[in-house]
C-alpha positions as a Markdown table, in Angstrom:
| # | Residue | x | y | z |
|---|---|---|---|---|
| 1 | Unk | 77.4 | 91.5 | 74.7 |
| 2 | Unk | 77.5 | 87.6 | 74.4 |
| 3 | Unk | 80.9 | 87.9 | 72.7 |
| 4 | Unk | 83.8 | 90.5 | 72.0 |
| 5 | Unk | 83.2 | 92.8 | 69.2 |
| 6 | Unk | 85.4 | 95.3 | 67.0 |
| 7 | Unk | 84.4 | 98.8 | 66.9 |
| 8 | Unk | 85.0 | 101.7 | 64.9 |
| 9 | Unk | 85.1 | 105.1 | 66.1 |
| 10 | Unk | 85.6 | 107.5 | 63.1 |
| 11 | Unk | 87.5 | 110.8 | 63.0 |
| 12 | Unk | 87.0 | 112.5 | 59.3 |
| 13 | Unk | 86.2 | 115.5 | 57.8 |
| 14 | Unk | 83.1 | 115.7 | 55.8 |
| 15 | Unk | 83.0 | 116.8 | 52.2 |
| 16 | Unk | 81.3 | 119.9 | 53.8 |
| 17 | Unk | 77.7 | 121.1 | 53.1 |
| 18 | Unk | 77.5 | 118.2 | 50.2 |
| 19 | Unk | 75.4 | 115.3 | 51.8 |
| 20 | Unk | 75.9 | 112.8 | 48.6 |
| 21 | Unk | 79.7 | 113.5 | 48.7 |
| 22 | Unk | 79.8 | 113.1 | 52.3 |
| 23 | Unk | 77.7 | 110.0 | 52.2 |
| 24 | Unk | 80.2 | 108.4 | 49.7 |
| 25 | Unk | 83.4 | 109.5 | 51.6 |
| 26 | Unk | 81.3 | 107.8 | 54.8 |
| 27 | Unk | 80.8 | 104.5 | 52.0 |
| 28 | Unk | 84.9 | 104.3 | 51.5 |
| 29 | Unk | 85.4 | 104.3 | 55.4 |
| 30 | Unk | 83.1 | 101.9 | 55.9 |
| 31 | Unk | 84.4 | 99.3 | 53.6 |
| 32 | Unk | 88.3 | 100.3 | 55.1 |
| 33 | Unk | 86.8 | 99.7 | 58.6 |
| 34 | Unk | 84.8 | 96.5 | 58.0 |
| 35 | Unk | 87.7 | 95.0 | 56.0 |
| 36 | Unk | 89.5 | 95.7 | 59.3 |
| 37 | Unk | 86.9 | 93.4 | 61.1 |
| 38 | Unk | 84.9 | 96.4 | 62.9 |
| 39 | Unk | 81.3 | 95.0 | 63.4 |
| 40 | Unk | 80.4 | 98.7 | 64.8 |
| 41 | Unk | 81.0 | 102.2 | 63.0 |
| 42 | Unk | 80.3 | 105.3 | 64.5 |
| 43 | Unk | 80.2 | 108.7 | 63.1 |
| 44 | Unk | 81.0 | 112.3 | 64.6 |
| 45 | Unk | 77.8 | 114.6 | 65.6 |
| 46 | Unk | 76.1 | 116.2 | 62.2 |
| 47 | Unk | 78.8 | 114.4 | 60.1 |
| 48 | Unk | 76.4 | 115.2 | 57.0 |
| 49 | Unk | 76.3 | 117.6 | 55.4 |
| 50 | Unk | 79.0 | 119.2 | 58.5 |
| 51 | Unk | 79.0 | 120.3 | 62.0 |
| 52 | Unk | 77.6 | 124.0 | 62.0 |
| 53 | Unk | 80.7 | 125.7 | 63.8 |
| 54 | Unk | 79.8 | 128.6 | 65.7 |
| 55 | Unk | 82.7 | 130.4 | 64.0 |
| 56 | Unk | 80.0 | 131.2 | 61.3 |
| 57 | Unk | 76.6 | 129.6 | 62.7 |
| 58 | Unk | 76.9 | 132.6 | 65.2 |
| 59 | Unk | 76.2 | 135.0 | 62.5 |
| 60 | Unk | 72.4 | 133.5 | 61.9 |
| 61 | Unk | 71.5 | 135.3 | 64.9 |
| 62 | Unk | 71.9 | 138.8 | 63.0 |
| 63 | Unk | 68.9 | 140.4 | 62.1 |
| 64 | Unk | 70.1 | 141.7 | 58.8 |
| 65 | Unk | 73.8 | 139.7 | 58.6 |
| 66 | Unk | 74.9 | 139.3 | 55.0 |
| 67 | Unk | 75.0 | 135.9 | 54.2 |
| 68 | Unk | 73.6 | 134.5 | 56.9 |
| 69 | Unk | 70.0 | 133.5 | 55.5 |
| 70 | Unk | 72.0 | 131.9 | 52.5 |
| 71 | Unk | 74.3 | 129.6 | 54.8 |
| 72 | Unk | 71.2 | 128.2 | 57.0 |
| 73 | Unk | 69.5 | 127.5 | 53.3 |
| 74 | Unk | 72.3 | 125.6 | 51.8 |
| 75 | Unk | 72.4 | 123.6 | 55.2 |
| 76 | Unk | 68.9 | 122.9 | 55.0 |
| 77 | Unk | 69.4 | 122.2 | 51.0 |
| 78 | Unk | 72.3 | 119.7 | 52.1 |
| 79 | Unk | 70.4 | 118.0 | 55.2 |
| 80 | Unk | 69.2 | 114.4 | 55.1 |
| 81 | Unk | 65.6 | 114.0 | 54.6 |
| 82 | Unk | 63.9 | 110.5 | 55.7 |
| 83 | Unk | 62.5 | 108.9 | 53.8 |
| 84 | Unk | 64.9 | 109.7 | 51.0 |
| 85 | Unk | 67.2 | 108.6 | 48.3 |
| 86 | Unk | 70.3 | 109.5 | 51.0 |
| 87 | Unk | 69.0 | 107.9 | 53.6 |
| 88 | Unk | 68.7 | 104.4 | 51.7 |
| 89 | Unk | 72.1 | 104.7 | 50.5 |
| 90 | Unk | 73.3 | 104.5 | 54.3 |
| 91 | Unk | 71.0 | 101.5 | 55.0 |
| 92 | Unk | 72.8 | 100.3 | 51.8 |
| 93 | Unk | 76.3 | 100.8 | 53.2 |
| 94 | Unk | 75.6 | 99.2 | 56.5 |
| 95 | Unk | 73.7 | 96.0 | 54.5 |
| 96 | Unk | 76.7 | 96.0 | 52.3 |
| 97 | Unk | 79.4 | 95.8 | 54.6 |
| 98 | Unk | 77.3 | 93.7 | 57.4 |
| 99 | Unk | 77.8 | 96.6 | 60.1 |
| 100 | Unk | 75.8 | 98.5 | 62.6 |
| 101 | Unk | 76.4 | 102.0 | 61.4 |
| 102 | Unk | 76.0 | 105.1 | 63.4 |
| 103 | Unk | 75.9 | 108.7 | 61.6 |
| 104 | Unk | 75.1 | 111.7 | 62.9 |
| 105 | Unk | 73.5 | 114.0 | 60.6 |
| 106 | Unk | 71.3 | 117.1 | 60.3 |
| 107 | Unk | 67.8 | 115.9 | 59.4 |
| 108 | Unk | 65.1 | 117.5 | 57.8 |
| 109 | Unk | 61.4 | 116.3 | 58.2 |
| 110 | Unk | 60.0 | 116.8 | 54.7 |
| 111 | Unk | 56.4 | 117.2 | 56.3 |
| 112 | Unk | 58.0 | 119.9 | 58.5 |
| 113 | Unk | 60.6 | 121.6 | 56.2 |
| 114 | Unk | 61.4 | 124.8 | 58.0 |
| 115 | Unk | 62.9 | 123.0 | 61.2 |
| 116 | Unk | 66.2 | 121.1 | 61.3 |
| 117 | Unk | 67.0 | 118.5 | 63.7 |
| 118 | Unk | 70.8 | 116.9 | 65.1 |
| 119 | Unk | 69.9 | 113.5 | 64.9 |
| 120 | Unk | 71.7 | 110.3 | 65.6 |
| 121 | Unk | 70.6 | 107.6 | 62.9 |
| 122 | Unk | 71.3 | 103.6 | 63.8 |
| 123 | Unk | 71.3 | 101.5 | 60.6 |
| 124 | Unk | 71.4 | 97.6 | 61.3 |
| 125 | Unk | 73.4 | 95.2 | 59.0 |
| 126 | Unk | 69.9 | 94.3 | 57.3 |
| 127 | Unk | 69.8 | 97.8 | 55.9 |
| 128 | Unk | 66.9 | 99.0 | 58.2 |
| 129 | Unk | 67.1 | 102.1 | 60.2 |
| 130 | Unk | 66.9 | 100.5 | 63.9 |
| 131 | Unk | 66.5 | 103.7 | 66.3 |
| 132 | Unk | 66.5 | 107.4 | 65.5 |
| 133 | Unk | 67.4 | 110.3 | 68.2 |
| 134 | Unk | 67.0 | 113.8 | 67.8 |
| 135 | Unk | 69.0 | 115.6 | 70.2 |
| 136 | Unk | 66.7 | 117.0 | 73.0 |
| 137 | Unk | 68.3 | 120.7 | 73.5 |
| 138 | Unk | 70.7 | 122.1 | 71.0 |
| 139 | Unk | 73.6 | 124.1 | 72.8 |
| 140 | Unk | 74.5 | 127.4 | 72.7 |
| 141 | Unk | 75.1 | 128.6 | 68.8 |
| 142 | Unk | 72.8 | 125.7 | 68.1 |
| 143 | Unk | 70.0 | 127.1 | 68.6 |
| 144 | Unk | 69.9 | 129.2 | 65.8 |
| 145 | Unk | 70.2 | 126.0 | 64.1 |
| 146 | Unk | 68.4 | 123.0 | 65.2 |
| 147 | Unk | 64.8 | 122.5 | 66.6 |
| 148 | Unk | 64.7 | 120.4 | 69.8 |
| 149 | Unk | 64.3 | 116.7 | 69.6 |
| 150 | Unk | 61.7 | 114.4 | 71.9 |
| 151 | Unk | 61.9 | 111.3 | 73.8 |
| 152 | Unk | 61.5 | 108.8 | 70.6 |
| 153 | Unk | 65.3 | 107.8 | 70.7 |
| 154 | Unk | 65.9 | 107.9 | 74.2 |
| 155 | Unk | 67.0 | 104.2 | 74.9 |
| 156 | Unk | 69.4 | 101.4 | 74.1 |
| 157 | Unk | 68.3 | 98.9 | 71.8 |
| 158 | Unk | 69.4 | 95.4 | 71.5 |
| 159 | Unk | 71.8 | 94.5 | 68.5 |
| 160 | Unk | 74.2 | 91.2 | 67.4 |
| 161 | Unk | 76.6 | 93.4 | 68.9 |
| 162 | Unk | 75.4 | 94.4 | 72.4 |
| 163 | Unk | 72.5 | 97.0 | 73.5 |
| 164 | Unk | 73.6 | 100.2 | 71.8 |
| 165 | Unk | 72.2 | 104.0 | 72.5 |
| 166 | Unk | 73.5 | 106.9 | 73.2 |
| 167 | Unk | 73.2 | 111.1 | 73.4 |
| 168 | Unk | 74.5 | 114.3 | 71.0 |
| 169 | Unk | 77.5 | 116.1 | 72.5 |
| 170 | Unk | 76.2 | 118.4 | 75.7 |
| 171 | Unk | 73.1 | 116.3 | 76.0 |
| 172 | Unk | 75.5 | 113.8 | 77.8 |
| 173 | Unk | 75.6 | 116.5 | 80.6 |
| 174 | Unk | 71.8 | 115.8 | 81.1 |
| 175 | Unk | 71.5 | 113.3 | 84.3 |
| 176 | Unk | 68.0 | 112.3 | 83.3 |
| 177 | Unk | 68.8 | 111.5 | 79.9 |
| 178 | Unk | 71.7 | 109.4 | 80.7 |
| 179 | Unk | 69.6 | 107.4 | 83.1 |
| 180 | Unk | 67.3 | 106.7 | 80.2 |
| 181 | Unk | 69.9 | 104.8 | 78.4 |
| 182 | Unk | 71.2 | 103.3 | 82.0 |
| 183 | Unk | 67.5 | 102.3 | 82.6 |
| 184 | Unk | 67.2 | 100.6 | 79.0 |
| 185 | Unk | 70.1 | 98.2 | 79.7 |
| 186 | Unk | 73.1 | 99.9 | 77.5 |
| 187 | Unk | 76.2 | 98.7 | 77.0 |
| 188 | Unk | 77.9 | 100.1 | 74.5 |
| 189 | Unk | 77.0 | 104.2 | 75.1 |
| 190 | Unk | 77.6 | 106.6 | 71.9 |
| 191 | Unk | 78.7 | 109.9 | 72.4 |
| 192 | Unk | 79.0 | 111.8 | 69.6 |
| 193 | Unk | 80.3 | 115.1 | 69.6 |
| 194 | Unk | 81.5 | 118.5 | 68.3 |
| 195 | Unk | 83.4 | 119.3 | 71.9 |
| 196 | Unk | 86.9 | 119.3 | 71.0 |
| 197 | Unk | 88.1 | 120.7 | 74.7 |
| 198 | Unk | 90.2 | 118.9 | 77.0 |
| 199 | Unk | 87.8 | 119.1 | 79.7 |
| 200 | Unk | 85.1 | 116.6 | 77.5 |
| 201 | Unk | 87.5 | 113.9 | 77.9 |
| 202 | Unk | 86.8 | 114.3 | 82.0 |
| 203 | Unk | 83.1 | 113.7 | 80.6 |
| 204 | Unk | 83.8 | 110.7 | 79.0 |
| 205 | Unk | 85.7 | 109.0 | 81.9 |
| 206 | Unk | 82.8 | 110.1 | 84.4 |
| 207 | Unk | 80.1 | 108.5 | 81.7 |
| 208 | Unk | 82.1 | 105.5 | 81.0 |
| 209 | Unk | 82.2 | 105.0 | 85.1 |
| 210 | Unk | 78.7 | 106.2 | 86.0 |
| 211 | Unk | 77.5 | 103.6 | 82.9 |
| 212 | Unk | 79.7 | 100.9 | 83.6 |
| 213 | Unk | 79.6 | 100.7 | 79.7 |
| 214 | Unk | 82.0 | 101.0 | 77.0 |
| 215 | Unk | 82.0 | 104.6 | 75.7 |
| 216 | Unk | 82.9 | 105.5 | 71.6 |
| 217 | Unk | 82.7 | 109.1 | 71.1 |
| 218 | Unk | 83.7 | 110.4 | 67.9 |
| 219 | Unk | 84.2 | 114.0 | 67.7 |
| 220 | Unk | 84.3 | 116.3 | 64.4 |
| 221 | Unk | 86.9 | 117.2 | 62.6 |
| 222 | Unk | 87.0 | 120.7 | 60.5 |
| 223 | Unk | 89.4 | 123.0 | 58.4 |
| 224 | Unk | 88.4 | 126.4 | 57.2 |
| 225 | Unk | 90.3 | 125.0 | 53.8 |
| 226 | Unk | 87.9 | 122.7 | 53.1 |
| 227 | Unk | 84.7 | 124.5 | 52.8 |
| 228 | Unk | 83.1 | 125.1 | 49.2 |
| 229 | Unk | 83.9 | 128.0 | 47.1 |
| 230 | Unk | 81.3 | 130.4 | 47.3 |
| 231 | Unk | 80.3 | 129.8 | 51.1 |
| 232 | Unk | 78.0 | 132.4 | 52.0 |
| 233 | Unk | 79.9 | 133.4 | 55.6 |
| 234 | Unk | 83.1 | 132.7 | 54.4 |
| 235 | Unk | 84.5 | 136.3 | 55.1 |
| 236 | Unk | 84.2 | 134.4 | 58.7 |
| 237 | Unk | 86.3 | 131.9 | 58.2 |
| 238 | Unk | 89.5 | 134.2 | 57.4 |
| 239 | Unk | 92.3 | 133.7 | 58.8 |
| 240 | Unk | 91.2 | 130.5 | 60.9 |
| 241 | Unk | 92.9 | 127.0 | 60.0 |
| 242 | Unk | 91.1 | 124.2 | 62.4 |
| 243 | Unk | 87.8 | 124.6 | 63.0 |
| 244 | Unk | 87.1 | 121.2 | 65.0 |
| 245 | Unk | 90.1 | 119.4 | 66.1 |
| 246 | Unk | 88.8 | 116.3 | 67.2 |
| 247 | Unk | 89.1 | 114.4 | 70.3 |
| 248 | Unk | 87.6 | 111.3 | 69.6 |
| 249 | Unk | 87.8 | 108.1 | 71.7 |
| 250 | Unk | 87.1 | 104.9 | 72.9 |
| 251 | Unk | 86.7 | 103.9 | 76.6 |
| 252 | Unk | 86.0 | 101.0 | 79.0 |
| 253 | Unk | 84.0 | 100.4 | 81.6 |
| 254 | Unk | 86.1 | 101.5 | 84.3 |
| 255 | Unk | 87.0 | 104.8 | 82.4 |
| 256 | Unk | 90.4 | 103.9 | 81.1 |
| 257 | Unk | 91.2 | 104.9 | 77.2 |
| 258 | Unk | 91.1 | 101.8 | 75.0 |
| 259 | Unk | 91.6 | 104.2 | 71.9 |
| 260 | Unk | 93.0 | 107.8 | 71.7 |
| 261 | Unk | 92.2 | 110.5 | 72.4 |
| 262 | Unk | 93.1 | 111.6 | 68.5 |
| 263 | Unk | 93.7 | 115.1 | 67.7 |
| 264 | Unk | 94.2 | 117.6 | 64.9 |
| 265 | Unk | 94.0 | 114.9 | 62.0 |
| 266 | Unk | 91.4 | 112.2 | 60.4 |
| 267 | Unk | 91.8 | 109.0 | 61.6 |
| 268 | Unk | 89.9 | 105.7 | 62.5 |
| 269 | Unk | 90.2 | 104.2 | 66.3 |
| 270 | Unk | 89.8 | 100.4 | 66.6 |
| 271 | Unk | 89.3 | 98.6 | 69.5 |
| 272 | Unk | 87.9 | 95.2 | 70.6 |
| 273 | Unk | 85.1 | 95.1 | 73.3 |
| 274 | Unk | 85.6 | 92.5 | 75.8 |
| 275 | Unk | 81.7 | 91.6 | 77.3 |
| 276 | Unk | 83.9 | 89.9 | 80.4 |
| 277 | Unk | 84.6 | 93.8 | 81.3 |
| 278 | Unk | 80.9 | 94.7 | 81.9 |
| 279 | Unk | 80.6 | 92.2 | 84.4 |
| 280 | Unk | 83.4 | 93.0 | 86.2 |
| 281 | Unk | 82.6 | 96.7 | 86.4 |
| 282 | Unk | 79.4 | 96.4 | 87.5 |
| 283 | Unk | 80.1 | 94.3 | 90.4 |
| 284 | Unk | 80.6 | 97.2 | 92.6 |
| 285 | Unk | 78.0 | 99.4 | 90.6 |
| 286 | Unk | 75.1 | 99.0 | 88.5 |
| 287 | Unk | 73.5 | 102.4 | 88.1 |
| 288 | Unk | 70.1 | 101.1 | 87.2 |
| 289 | Unk | 70.5 | 97.7 | 89.1 |
| 290 | Unk | 71.6 | 97.0 | 92.6 |
| 291 | Unk | 72.9 | 100.9 | 92.8 |
| 292 | Unk | 69.4 | 102.0 | 92.0 |
| 293 | Unk | 66.2 | 102.5 | 94.2 |
| 294 | Unk | 63.2 | 102.7 | 92.4 |
| 295 | Unk | 61.2 | 102.4 | 95.5 |
| 296 | Unk | 62.3 | 106.3 | 96.2 |
| 297 | Unk | 63.4 | 107.5 | 93.0 |
| 298 | Unk | 62.2 | 106.9 | 89.3 |
| 299 | Unk | 62.0 | 108.2 | 85.9 |
| 300 | Unk | 59.4 | 108.7 | 83.3 |
| 301 | Unk | 60.5 | 109.3 | 79.5 |
| 302 | Unk | 57.8 | 110.8 | 77.4 |
| 303 | Unk | 57.9 | 109.9 | 73.2 |
| 304 | Unk | 56.2 | 112.6 | 71.2 |
| 305 | Unk | 54.7 | 113.8 | 74.8 |
| 306 | Unk | 53.1 | 110.4 | 75.9 |
| 307 | Unk | 55.1 | 108.2 | 78.4 |
| 308 | Unk | 56.8 | 105.3 | 76.8 |
């Protein structure tokens, strides 16, 4: 980082299982956040078209569960293909507002459409797709929804606002995945998530202190009442109110909170990140620098099965 930058950590409810409407909601939020000076906008895990909550996604394990196949098919149809007009629209939004846009999506590979991926997309201010990271290991019920990712996006990239990279939800518990980001010089660590538990906050504090980076963690917010009429697994949502309560936050490199955590409502958290904080905290600990022993310990990352 060369200069202070304002970031926006977005906790918003998608237009559930409606890809195009969710993207247009994202566009409106981007206009608001960029209007307040934000140059980096980060949206939650699987924001497009909605995070598949365990409340209903667990039904996908039932061999003959009524509505399960139909619910998965709906999620697949509303997922984001790359390339596609929907993916191009995200680039247009980044370009229109001259921001870095980081978005969690369920990705559908047009060449192998039977498998979905939990993916984090990084669009540059010129509208280009600068980085794509697929979640390495889906967590718990997510293994019924998404396939395993690879190491292609397991790095930080240089941007005009700092070196940015990130992991998705419980990938952040994978020590080697975190270290891959540290070794690539990360300064702004994205930790998009669907974990709304209190213990997640301890995880964010640890990551900030271990990486000595700024941490931006948008969390998903959902209400059962927002699901579309006719949702195939609607019976599982009966007597349910809030599905994902959020917990979004922005942290400094010493683990202190700059904004949040935010619970039980939609909102945008803002913080101005000062690069001097990186230098101050890395004086005593730099995980891939003076506090690393590459002569003793080393990490090899493979992209599509090949060493990076």
